[in-house]
GROMACS .gro file of C-alpha atoms in nm:
model
  147
    1MET     CA    1  12.977  13.748  11.923
    2SER     CA    2  12.782  13.858  11.642
    3THR     CA    3  12.446  14.098  11.719
    4PHE     CA    4  12.328  13.935  11.385
    5SER     CA    5  12.124  13.606  11.344
    6ILE     CA    6  12.061  13.395  11.071
    7LYS     CA    7  11.821  13.077  11.041
    8LYS     CA    8  11.672  12.867  10.760
    9PHE     CA    9  11.312  12.812  10.722
   10PRO     CA   10  11.055  12.650  10.551
   11ILE     CA   11  10.806  12.809  10.396
   12TRP     CA   12  10.415  12.722  10.333
   13SER     CA   13  10.172  12.864  10.055
   14VAL     CA   14   9.822  12.822   9.924
   15GLU     CA   15   9.640  12.984   9.664
   16VAL     CA   16   9.359  13.236   9.726
   17ASP     CA   17   9.124  13.453   9.524
   18ASP     CA   18   9.255  13.822   9.510
   19VAL     CA   19   8.936  13.936   9.715
   20ALA     CA   20   8.949  14.166  10.061
   21GLY     CA   21   8.896  13.928  10.348
   22ALA     CA   22   9.066  13.618  10.145
   23THR     CA   23   9.302  13.527  10.364
   24THR     CA   24   9.126  13.636  10.719
   25GLY     CA   25   9.006  13.261  10.763
   26LEU     CA   26   9.360  13.063  10.650
   27PHE     CA   27   9.518  13.293  10.935
   28LYS     CA   28   9.229  13.206  11.220
   29VAL     CA   29   9.257  12.786  11.122
   30LEU     CA   30   9.636  12.838  11.179
   31ALA     CA   31   9.586  13.049  11.504
   32ASP     CA   32   9.348  12.783  11.622
   33ALA     CA   33   9.614  12.515  11.553
   34GLY     CA   34   9.845  12.745  11.774
   35ALA     CA   35  10.077  12.848  11.461
   36ASP     CA   36  10.236  13.200  11.569
   37ILE     CA   37  10.299  13.349  11.186
   38GLN     CA   38  10.599  13.541  11.163
   39PHE     CA   39  10.614  13.572  10.817
   40ALA     CA   40  10.374  13.595  10.600
   41LEU     CA   41  10.358  13.786  10.218
   42GLY     CA   42  10.048  13.808   9.957
   43ARG     CA   43  10.127  13.898   9.606
   44PRO     CA   44   9.853  13.848   9.318
   45LYS     CA   45   9.991  13.583   9.060
   46SER     CA   46   9.937  13.804   8.753
   47ASP     CA   47   9.872  14.147   8.667
   48LYS     CA   48   9.521  14.025   8.544
   49GLY     CA   49   9.418  13.964   8.915
   50GLY     CA   50   9.176  13.698   9.001
   51ASP     CA   51   9.393  13.479   9.198
   52ALA     CA   52   9.675  13.540   9.444
   53ILE     CA   53   9.907  13.334   9.648
   54LEU     CA   54  10.003  13.372  10.031
   55PHE     CA   55  10.305  13.262  10.179
   56LEU     CA   56  10.400  13.148  10.549
   57ALA     CA   57  10.615  13.033  10.804
   58PRO     CA   58  10.637  12.890  11.061
   59ILE     CA   59  10.419  12.624  11.033
   60LYS     CA   60  10.548  12.319  11.326
   61GLY     CA   61  10.433  12.023  11.481
   62LYS     CA   62  10.137  11.775  11.363
   63GLU     CA   63   9.859  11.993  11.472
   64GLN     CA   64   9.957  12.294  11.270
   65GLU     CA   65  10.080  12.113  10.960
   66ALA     CA   66   9.726  11.888  10.943
   67ALA     CA   67   9.514  12.244  10.997
   68ALA     CA   68   9.749  12.403  10.737
   69ARG     CA   69   9.693  12.118  10.446
   70GLU     CA   70   9.341  12.101  10.574
   71ALA     CA   71   9.333  12.487  10.473
   72ASP     CA   72   9.511  12.377  10.156
   73ILE     CA   73   9.825  12.521  10.267
   74ARG     CA   74  10.090  12.318  10.148
   75PRO     CA   75  10.492  12.326  10.203
   76ARG     CA   76  10.700  12.421   9.962
   77PRO     CA   77  11.010  12.276   9.870
   78ASP     CA   78  11.107  12.488   9.571
   79VAL     CA   79  11.117  12.852   9.839
   80VAL     CA   80  11.325  12.795  10.150
   81GLY     CA   81  11.342  13.094  10.338
   82VAL     CA   82  11.671  13.251  10.493
   83GLN     CA   83  11.609  13.524  10.752
   84VAL     CA   84  11.901  13.772  10.861
   85GLN     CA   85  11.832  13.999  11.143
   86GLY     CA   86  12.062  14.261  11.286
   87PRO     CA   87  12.150  14.620  11.383
   88ASN     CA   88  12.058  14.863  11.124
   89ARG     CA   89  12.337  14.984  10.903
   90VAL     CA   90  12.373  15.206  10.606
   91GLY     CA   91  12.439  14.956  10.287
   92GLY     CA   92  12.376  14.626  10.459
   93ASN     CA   93  12.129  14.514  10.159
   94PHE     CA   94  12.394  14.590   9.938
   95LYS     CA   95  12.652  14.377  10.120
   96LEU     CA   96  12.422  14.085  10.171
   97THR     CA   97  12.284  14.124   9.822
   98ALA     CA   98  12.654  14.134   9.693
   99ALA     CA   99  12.748  13.824   9.849
  100ILE     CA  100  12.475  13.649   9.734
  101ALA     CA  101  12.546  13.727   9.367
  102HIS     CA  102  12.923  13.651   9.439
  103ALA     CA  103  12.824  13.297   9.556
  104ASN     CA  104  12.634  13.285   9.216
  105LEU     CA  105  12.305  13.186   9.418
  106THR     CA  106  11.964  13.324   9.262
  107VAL     CA  107  11.742  13.464   9.479
  108ARG     CA  108  11.366  13.392   9.448
  109ALA     CA  109  11.271  13.661   9.668
  110LEU     CA  110  11.369  13.939   9.899
  111VAL     CA  111  11.170  14.142  10.157
  112THR     CA  112  11.342  14.356  10.426
  113THR     CA  113  11.218  14.597  10.678
  114VAL     CA  114  11.358  14.793  10.958
  115ASP     CA  115  11.194  14.897  11.286
  116GLY     CA  116  11.365  15.104  11.493
  117ASP     CA  117  11.729  15.036  11.455
  118ARG     CA  118  11.688  14.655  11.385
  119PHE     CA  119  11.669  14.520  11.008
  120THR     CA  120  11.506  14.177  10.912
  121ALA     CA  121  11.558  14.066  10.583
  122VAL     CA  122  11.397  13.740  10.465
  123PHE     CA  123  11.532  13.548  10.107
  124ALA     CA  124  11.412  13.287   9.909
  125PHE     CA  125  11.583  13.036   9.740
  126ASN     CA  126  11.484  12.783   9.535
  127SER     CA  127  11.598  12.513   9.734
  128GLU     CA  128  11.743  12.298  10.082
  129LYS     CA  129  12.087  12.357   9.907
  130ASP     CA  130  12.077  12.669   9.780
  131ALA     CA  131  11.946  12.830  10.123
  132ASP     CA  132  12.237  12.625  10.322
  133GLU     CA  133  12.475  12.772  10.105
  134ALA     CA  134  12.315  13.126  10.135
  135VAL     CA  135  12.370  13.088  10.528
  136LYS     CA  136  12.700  13.022  10.522
  137VAL     CA  137  12.770  13.273  10.282
  138LEU     CA  138  12.567  13.537  10.490
  139ASN     CA  139  12.736  13.444  10.838
  140LYS     CA  140  13.076  13.524  10.704
  141VAL     CA  141  12.906  13.841  10.611
  142VAL     CA  142  12.712  13.957  10.911
  143ASP     CA  143  13.077  13.852  11.138
  144ALA     CA  144  13.266  14.113  10.899
  145VAL     CA  145  13.034  14.344  10.956
  146PRO     CA  146  13.152  14.608  11.245
  147ALA     CA  147  12.884  14.663  11.525
   0.00000   0.00000   0.00000
C-alpha cells in the first residue's frame, strides 16, 4: 500500500485589488457557506501592481458554489489541480517533475511545502485531460518510491 495520496481537484479564482486585506472578506463569505479552503494561492497579475488573483479550493456543493459566485469567484476549467502528499524524500520534487516532463505535460504552476516529515505538492495543469494524465503518471512514480 502506498504512503502517498494523489487527488485531482477543481480550482476557482477571483481578481482582487492588490492591497492589504483584499482577500479577508472573500474567505469570510466562503467560511460562512461552510467551505474548508485547503488550497489558496494569491499573486499579483503583473509586476506593475494594482490587481491580484486568488486561486482557491475546494469549493463544493450548492451553498458554497452560490456564495463563491456571489463574490465573483469562478471555477477555472483552464487551471486544474493535482495534489500529491507523502513522506518527504530528498529528490522527491525532481522525481515528480521529471515524470511530468517525460510525459510531455506542461505544468502551469507548482507549489510544494514540507511539514515535519510530510510533503505536499500541488500542480496546476491547463485542462482536465492533462490533469487526468498527470494523476496516472504520478501514481506510477510514487508507487516506485521506497517508503
